[in-house]
Amino acid sequence: MNIKDKTALVTGAGSGIGRAAALMLAEAGAAKIIAADINLSSAEETVQQIVSRGAKGVARRIDVSDLAALEELFAEADSAGGLDIVFNNAGIVSGPPQFPDGSVARMVKLVSINLTAMMAGTKFAVEGMRRRGAPGAIVNTASRAALRPSAADPAYTATKAGILMFTRSCADLKERFGIRVNAVCPAITETGMLAATGGSAPAQWLQTAMAQVRILSPEDIARAVLDLIEDESKSGEYILVDNEPAPAQ
Ligand SMILES: NC(=O)c1ccc[n+]([C@@H]2O[C@H](COP(=O)([O-])OP(=O)(O)OC[C@H]3O[C@@H](n4cnc5c(N)ncnc54)[C@H](O)[C@@H]3O)[C@@H](O)[C@H]2O)c1
């Protein structure tokens, strides 16, 4: 899909990978980008940067795990002309204490945000695109963690494996409706999320892993997201953006 003049919705657009993708969409000529985040002021900062790149930006506060509010957000976008591109990206990690010591409530929240909301976001996006009879590109943020077991955060790993398999299972939407759903699998990326693994600083297991690799930038991931949007051949696929070994000292 040619991004020029298209309308996009990005969740988790207030920071990290979501912000980088929103800005890259603006640079690629998108006409309008809805930057949605639970943190409205950070979404508004993203919108300022979108506007300075020549696109229209709209900030919306959304807790994606509030599915009625999420549906309303998509309905609003549909009545304003519809969405061509949706990046379902908002996500969280479990944080301390390590499994099995965290609460079940935290586990439920993790599943609601990382899995249920991404599946619902995909459904609402597909429904709107199908009603308009327009082609569409949807990208869901999974993780490198989706591809292998992780003792550090089993619940997070399960949600990411879930969204990856959901996305792969959407492959035939291209044949049926001309709508492509793909996933990006980032490895360790320099965002606020790294600190959240330990509460306020990266957990020890992550610090050990970080010392051994080149940490990715949010822009590294955003480039893969744009590849998935632009490459019309991709449906039900994923791009792994992996860390390379750290350069020798
Ligand atoms: N950073 C990494 O190393 C890494 C690796 C693999 C996958 N990911 C995934 O990338 C995605 C983006 O994370 P990031 O690394 O940019 O972290 P981040 O913390 O910088 O960004 C996450 C954004 O999501 C927002 N958010 C959190 N809960 C929300 C909710 N309920 N509703 C709406 N917005 C909410 C936050 O306010 C924040 O702006 C996540 O799905 C994450 O799991 C990150």
PDB file of C-alpha atoms in Angstrom, residues 7 21 28 40-41 61 70 78 84 86 96 116 135 153 162-163 174 182 204-205 216 224:
ATOM      1  CA  THR A   7      -5.417   7.703   7.192  1.00  0.00           C
ATOM      2  CA  ALA A  21       5.812   4.557  13.631  1.00  0.00           C
ATOM      3  CA  ALA A  28       5.895   8.835   4.264  1.00  0.00           C
ATOM      4  CA  LEU A  40      -3.222  11.824  26.517  1.00  0.00           C
ATOM      5  CA  SER A  41      -0.446  14.368  27.010  1.00  0.00           C
ATOM      6  CA  ARG A  61      -7.003   9.096  25.143  1.00  0.00           C
ATOM      7  CA  LEU A  70     -11.981   0.990  21.677  1.00  0.00           C
ATOM      8  CA  ASP A  78     -15.043   5.330  10.398  1.00  0.00           C
ATOM      9  CA  ASP A  84      -6.578   2.609   5.675  1.00  0.00           C
ATOM     10  CA  VAL A  86      -4.120   0.420  11.773  1.00  0.00           C
ATOM     11  CA  PRO A  96       8.043  -7.459  39.213  1.00  0.00           C
ATOM     12  CA  THR A 116      -7.746  -9.200  23.697  1.00  0.00           C
ATOM     13  CA  PRO A 135      -8.126  -2.327   0.979  1.00  0.00           C
ATOM     14  CA  ASP A 153       7.873 -13.232  31.987  1.00  0.00           C
ATOM     15  CA  GLY A 162      -1.130 -15.470  21.112  1.00  0.00           C
ATOM     16  CA  ILE A 163      -1.209 -12.276  19.064  1.00  0.00           C
ATOM     17  CA  LYS A 174      -6.380 -10.625   2.001  1.00  0.00           C
ATOM     18  CA  ASN A 182       0.725  -8.776   9.709  1.00  0.00           C
ATOM     19  CA  GLN A 204      18.653  -7.995  36.175  1.00  0.00           C
ATOM     20  CA  TRP A 205      17.903 -10.699  33.569  1.00  0.00           C
ATOM     21  CA  LEU A 216      17.371  -1.580  18.702  1.00  0.00           C
ATOM     22  CA  ALA A 224       9.639  -2.885   9.640  1.00  0.00           C
TER      23      ALA A 224
END
